[in-house]
PDB file of C-alpha atoms in Angstrom:
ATOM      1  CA  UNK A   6     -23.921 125.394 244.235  1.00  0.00           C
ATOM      2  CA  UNK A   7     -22.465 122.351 244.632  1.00  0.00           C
ATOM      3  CA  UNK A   8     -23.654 118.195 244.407  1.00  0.00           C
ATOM      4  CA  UNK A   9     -21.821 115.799 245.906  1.00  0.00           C
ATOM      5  CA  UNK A  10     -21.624 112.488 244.006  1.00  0.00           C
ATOM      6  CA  UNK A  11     -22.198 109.112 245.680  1.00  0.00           C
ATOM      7  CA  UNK A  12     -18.609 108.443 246.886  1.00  0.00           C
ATOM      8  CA  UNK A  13     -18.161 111.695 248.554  1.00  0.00           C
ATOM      9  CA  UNK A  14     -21.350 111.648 250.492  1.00  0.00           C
ATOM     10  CA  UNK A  15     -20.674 108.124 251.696  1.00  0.00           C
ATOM     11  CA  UNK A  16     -16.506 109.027 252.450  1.00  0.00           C
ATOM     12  CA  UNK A  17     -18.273 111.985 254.210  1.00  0.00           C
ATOM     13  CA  UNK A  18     -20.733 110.600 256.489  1.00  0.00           C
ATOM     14  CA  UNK A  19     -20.267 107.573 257.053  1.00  0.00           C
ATOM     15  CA  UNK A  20     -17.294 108.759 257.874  1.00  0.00           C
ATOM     16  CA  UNK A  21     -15.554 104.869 257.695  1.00  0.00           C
ATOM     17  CA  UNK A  22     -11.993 106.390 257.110  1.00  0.00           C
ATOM     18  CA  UNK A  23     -11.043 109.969 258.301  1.00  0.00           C
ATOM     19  CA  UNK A  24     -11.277 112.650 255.333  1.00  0.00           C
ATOM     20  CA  UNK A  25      -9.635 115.367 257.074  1.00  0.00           C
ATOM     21  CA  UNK A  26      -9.578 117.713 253.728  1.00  0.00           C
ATOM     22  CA  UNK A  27     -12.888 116.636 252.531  1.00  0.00           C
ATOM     23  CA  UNK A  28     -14.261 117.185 256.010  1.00  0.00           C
ATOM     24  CA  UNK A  29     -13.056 120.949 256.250  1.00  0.00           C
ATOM     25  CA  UNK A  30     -14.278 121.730 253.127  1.00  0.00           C
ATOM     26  CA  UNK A  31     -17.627 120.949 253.789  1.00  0.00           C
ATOM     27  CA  UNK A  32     -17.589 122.599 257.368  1.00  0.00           C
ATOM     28  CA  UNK A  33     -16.005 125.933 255.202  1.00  0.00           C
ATOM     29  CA  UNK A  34     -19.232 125.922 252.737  1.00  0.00           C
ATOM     30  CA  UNK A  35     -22.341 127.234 253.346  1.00  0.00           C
ATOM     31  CA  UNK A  36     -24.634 124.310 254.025  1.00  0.00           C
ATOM     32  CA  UNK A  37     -27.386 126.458 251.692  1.00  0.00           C
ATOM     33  CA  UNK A  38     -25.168 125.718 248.552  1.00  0.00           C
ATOM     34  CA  UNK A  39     -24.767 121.929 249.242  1.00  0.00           C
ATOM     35  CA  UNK A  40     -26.802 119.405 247.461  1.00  0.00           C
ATOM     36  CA  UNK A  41     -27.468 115.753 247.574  1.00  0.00           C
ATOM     37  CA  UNK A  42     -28.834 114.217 244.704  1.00  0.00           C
ATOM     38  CA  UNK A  43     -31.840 112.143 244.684  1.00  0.00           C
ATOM     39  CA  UNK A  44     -30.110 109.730 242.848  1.00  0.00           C
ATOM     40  CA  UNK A  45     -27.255 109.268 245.689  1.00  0.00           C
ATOM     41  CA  UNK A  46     -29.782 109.474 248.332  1.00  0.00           C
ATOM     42  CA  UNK A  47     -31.214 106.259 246.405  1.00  0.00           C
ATOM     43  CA  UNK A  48     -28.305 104.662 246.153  1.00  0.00           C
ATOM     44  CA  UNK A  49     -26.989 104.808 249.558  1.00  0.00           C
ATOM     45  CA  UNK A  50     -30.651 103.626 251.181  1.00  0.00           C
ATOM     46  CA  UNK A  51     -30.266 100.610 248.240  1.00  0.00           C
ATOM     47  CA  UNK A  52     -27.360  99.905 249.643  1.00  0.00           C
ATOM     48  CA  UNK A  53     -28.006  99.800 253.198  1.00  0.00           C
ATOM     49  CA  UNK A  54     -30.903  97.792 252.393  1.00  0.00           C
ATOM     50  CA  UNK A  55     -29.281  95.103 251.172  1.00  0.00           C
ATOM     51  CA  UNK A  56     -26.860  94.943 253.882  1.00  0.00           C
ATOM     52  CA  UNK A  57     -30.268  94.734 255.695  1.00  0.00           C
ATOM     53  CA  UNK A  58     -31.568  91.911 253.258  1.00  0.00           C
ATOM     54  CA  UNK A  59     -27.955  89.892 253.050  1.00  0.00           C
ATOM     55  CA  UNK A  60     -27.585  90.087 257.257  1.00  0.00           C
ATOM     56  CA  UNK A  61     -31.611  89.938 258.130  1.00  0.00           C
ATOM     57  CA  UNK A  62     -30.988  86.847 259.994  1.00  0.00           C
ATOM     58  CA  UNK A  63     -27.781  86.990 261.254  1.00  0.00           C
ATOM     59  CA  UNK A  64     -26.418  89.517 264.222  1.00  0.00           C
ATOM     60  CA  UNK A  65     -24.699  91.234 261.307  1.00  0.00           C
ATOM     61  CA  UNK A  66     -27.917  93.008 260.717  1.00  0.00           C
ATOM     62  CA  UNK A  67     -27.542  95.688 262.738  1.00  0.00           C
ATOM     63  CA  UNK A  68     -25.032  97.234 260.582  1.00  0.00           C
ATOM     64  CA  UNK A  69     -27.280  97.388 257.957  1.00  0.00           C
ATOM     65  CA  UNK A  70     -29.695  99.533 260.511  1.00  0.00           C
ATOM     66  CA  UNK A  71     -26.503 101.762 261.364  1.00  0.00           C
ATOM     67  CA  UNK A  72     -26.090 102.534 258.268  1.00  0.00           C
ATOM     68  CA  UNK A  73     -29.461 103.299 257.298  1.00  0.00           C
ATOM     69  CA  UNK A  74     -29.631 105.426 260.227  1.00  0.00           C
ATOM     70  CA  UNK A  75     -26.172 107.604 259.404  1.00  0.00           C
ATOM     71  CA  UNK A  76     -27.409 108.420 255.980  1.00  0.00           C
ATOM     72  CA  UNK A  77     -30.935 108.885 256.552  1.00  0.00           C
ATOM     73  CA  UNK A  78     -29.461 111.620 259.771  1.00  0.00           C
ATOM     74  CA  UNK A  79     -27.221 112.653 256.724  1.00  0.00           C
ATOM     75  CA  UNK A  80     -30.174 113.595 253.911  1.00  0.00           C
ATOM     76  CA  UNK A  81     -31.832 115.234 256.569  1.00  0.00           C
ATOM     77  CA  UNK A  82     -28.882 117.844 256.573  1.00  0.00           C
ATOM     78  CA  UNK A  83     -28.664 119.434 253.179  1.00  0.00           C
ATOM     79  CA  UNK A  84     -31.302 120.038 250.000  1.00  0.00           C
ATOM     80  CA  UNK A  85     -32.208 117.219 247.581  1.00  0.00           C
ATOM     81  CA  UNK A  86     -31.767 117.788 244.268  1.00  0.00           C
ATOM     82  CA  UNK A  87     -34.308 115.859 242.247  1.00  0.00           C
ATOM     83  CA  UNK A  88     -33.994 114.718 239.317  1.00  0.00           C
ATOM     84  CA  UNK A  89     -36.855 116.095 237.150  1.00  0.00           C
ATOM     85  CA  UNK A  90     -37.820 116.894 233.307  1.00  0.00           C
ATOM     86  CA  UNK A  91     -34.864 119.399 232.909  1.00  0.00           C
ATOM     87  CA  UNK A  92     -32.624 116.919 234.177  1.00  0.00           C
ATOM     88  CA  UNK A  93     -33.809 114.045 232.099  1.00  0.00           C
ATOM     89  CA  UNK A  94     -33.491 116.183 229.101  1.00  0.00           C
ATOM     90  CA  UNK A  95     -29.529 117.213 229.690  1.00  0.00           C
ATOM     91  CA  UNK A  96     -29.468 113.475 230.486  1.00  0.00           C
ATOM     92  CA  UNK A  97     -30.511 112.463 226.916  1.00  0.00           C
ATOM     93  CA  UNK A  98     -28.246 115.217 225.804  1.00  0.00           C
ATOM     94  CA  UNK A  99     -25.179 112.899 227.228  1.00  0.00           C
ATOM     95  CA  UNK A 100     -23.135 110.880 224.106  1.00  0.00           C
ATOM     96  CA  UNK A 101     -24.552 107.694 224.552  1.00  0.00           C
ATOM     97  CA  UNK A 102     -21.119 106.180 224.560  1.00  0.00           C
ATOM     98  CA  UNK A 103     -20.398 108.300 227.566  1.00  0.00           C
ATOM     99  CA  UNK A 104     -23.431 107.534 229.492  1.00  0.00           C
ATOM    100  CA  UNK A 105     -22.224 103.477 229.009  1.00  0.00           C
ATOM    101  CA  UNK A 106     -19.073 104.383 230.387  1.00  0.00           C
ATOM    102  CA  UNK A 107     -19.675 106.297 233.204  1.00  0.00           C
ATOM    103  CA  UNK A 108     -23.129 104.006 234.115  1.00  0.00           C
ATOM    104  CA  UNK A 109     -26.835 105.935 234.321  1.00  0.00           C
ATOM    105  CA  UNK A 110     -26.677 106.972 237.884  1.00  0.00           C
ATOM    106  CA  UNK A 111     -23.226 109.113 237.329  1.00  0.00           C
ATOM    107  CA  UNK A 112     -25.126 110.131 234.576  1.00  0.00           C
ATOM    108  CA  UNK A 113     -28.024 111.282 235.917  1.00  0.00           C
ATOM    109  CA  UNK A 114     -26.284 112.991 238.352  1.00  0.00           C
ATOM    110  CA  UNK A 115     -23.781 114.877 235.854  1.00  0.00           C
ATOM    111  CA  UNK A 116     -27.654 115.420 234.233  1.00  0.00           C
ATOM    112  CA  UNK A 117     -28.861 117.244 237.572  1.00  0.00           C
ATOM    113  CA  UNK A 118     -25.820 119.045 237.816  1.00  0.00           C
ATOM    114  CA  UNK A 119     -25.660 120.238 234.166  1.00  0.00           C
ATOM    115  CA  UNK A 120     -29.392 121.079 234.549  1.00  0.00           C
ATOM    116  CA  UNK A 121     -28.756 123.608 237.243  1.00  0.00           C
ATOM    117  CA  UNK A 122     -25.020 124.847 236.790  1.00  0.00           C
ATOM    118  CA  UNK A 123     -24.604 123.199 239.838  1.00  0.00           C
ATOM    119  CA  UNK A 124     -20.167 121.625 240.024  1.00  0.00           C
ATOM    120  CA  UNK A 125     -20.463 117.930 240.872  1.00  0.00           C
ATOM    121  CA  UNK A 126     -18.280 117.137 244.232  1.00  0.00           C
ATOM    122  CA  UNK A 127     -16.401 114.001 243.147  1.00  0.00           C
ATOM    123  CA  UNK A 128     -13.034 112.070 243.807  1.00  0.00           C
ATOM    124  CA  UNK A 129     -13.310 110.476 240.128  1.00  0.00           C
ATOM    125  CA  UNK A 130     -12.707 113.920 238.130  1.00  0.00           C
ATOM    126  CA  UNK A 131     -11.421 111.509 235.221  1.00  0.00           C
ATOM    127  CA  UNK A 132     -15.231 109.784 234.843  1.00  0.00           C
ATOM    128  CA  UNK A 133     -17.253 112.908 235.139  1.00  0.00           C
ATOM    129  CA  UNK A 134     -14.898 115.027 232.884  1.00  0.00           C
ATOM    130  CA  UNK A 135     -16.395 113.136 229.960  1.00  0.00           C
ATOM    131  CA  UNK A 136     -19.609 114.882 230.242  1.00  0.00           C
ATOM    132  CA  UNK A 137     -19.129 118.093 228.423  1.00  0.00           C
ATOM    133  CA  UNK A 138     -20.198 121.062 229.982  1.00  0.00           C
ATOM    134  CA  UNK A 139     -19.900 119.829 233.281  1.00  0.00           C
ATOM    135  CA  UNK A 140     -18.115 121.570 236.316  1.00  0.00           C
ATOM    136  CA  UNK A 141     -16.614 118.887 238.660  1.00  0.00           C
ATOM    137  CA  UNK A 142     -14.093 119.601 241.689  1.00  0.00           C
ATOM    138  CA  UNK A 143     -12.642 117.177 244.006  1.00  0.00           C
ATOM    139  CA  UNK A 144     -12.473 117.970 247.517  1.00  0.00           C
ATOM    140  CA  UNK A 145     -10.401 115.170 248.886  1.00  0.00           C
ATOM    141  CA  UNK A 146      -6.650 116.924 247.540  1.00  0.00           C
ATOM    142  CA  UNK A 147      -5.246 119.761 248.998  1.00  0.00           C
ATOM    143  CA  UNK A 148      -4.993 121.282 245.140  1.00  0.00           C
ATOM    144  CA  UNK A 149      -8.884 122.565 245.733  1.00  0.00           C
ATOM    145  CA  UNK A 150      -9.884 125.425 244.456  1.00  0.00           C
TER     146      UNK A 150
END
C-alpha cells in the first residue's frame, strides 16, 4: 500500500507543472493500494481556504474555489487514511528531535504510514528517512523501483 505525502498529491492533481513520471506511476498502480492521508487531505483544503480567505474580495477568489474544487474531485478518488489511536501511538514513538525537524504533519503522516506498513510516496526521501522504520519511495525519478 502506498500514501502519498502532501507534495505529491498536490504535484499530482493539481497538476500546476507536468509530472510525466509521477503521473504514469500512479496510472500503473492499482487505485485500491493508494492512500491519501487525512492529514494531507487537511492540509490541502487549509490551504485552499486561505487562498479563499486572502482573495474573498478580490476577483482572485476564484482560484481559491478552483482549487478547492480539484482536490476535493481528487479525495474523492482514492481511500483516506485516518489518522487514529495506532497512529498516534507510532507518532509518540518518533525521536522527538526528529518530529521538530521534519514538523508534526510529516510526522503524523510517517505515523500513519508506520502504523499500517503502508511506503510513504514522497519527493523529500532525505526528511522522511529520519523516521526509522519507515518505507518511503519517490515517484518523480526515473530510478523507481
Amino acid at each position: 500500500m502506498y500514501l502519498l505525502d502532501n507534495d505529491i498529491f498536490s504535484l499530482y492533481f493539481t497538476r500546476e507543472s507536468p509530472q510525466p513520471i509521477l503521473e504514469a506511476k500512479i496510472l500503473e498502480t492499482d487505485d485500491s493500494l493508494i492512500w491519501i492521508s487525512v492529514v494531507t487531505a487537511e492540509e490541502s483544503i487549509r490551504g485552499a481556504f486561505k487562498l479563499i480567505k486572502d482573495y474573498q474580495t478580490t476577483a482572485r477568489v476564484t482560484l481559491g474555489y478552483k482549487l478547492l474544487s480539484k482536490i476535493l474531485y481528487a479525495l474523492s478518488q482514492y481511500q483516506i487514511l485516518t489518522f487514529d489511536e495506532l497512529a498516534y501511538s507510532e507518532y509518540q514513538h518518533i525521536p522527538i528531535d526528529v518530529r521538530r525537524h521534519i514538523k508534526t504533519r510529516d510526522s503524523r503522516i510517517a505515523a500513519s504510514a508506520l502504523s499500517r506498513d503502508f511506503t510513504v510516496i514522497t519527493r523529500n526521501l532525505p526528511h522522511f528517512q529520519q523516521v526509522s522504520g519507515l518505507k518511503c519511495q519517490d515517484w518523480t525519478t526515473s530510478n523507481t523501483k
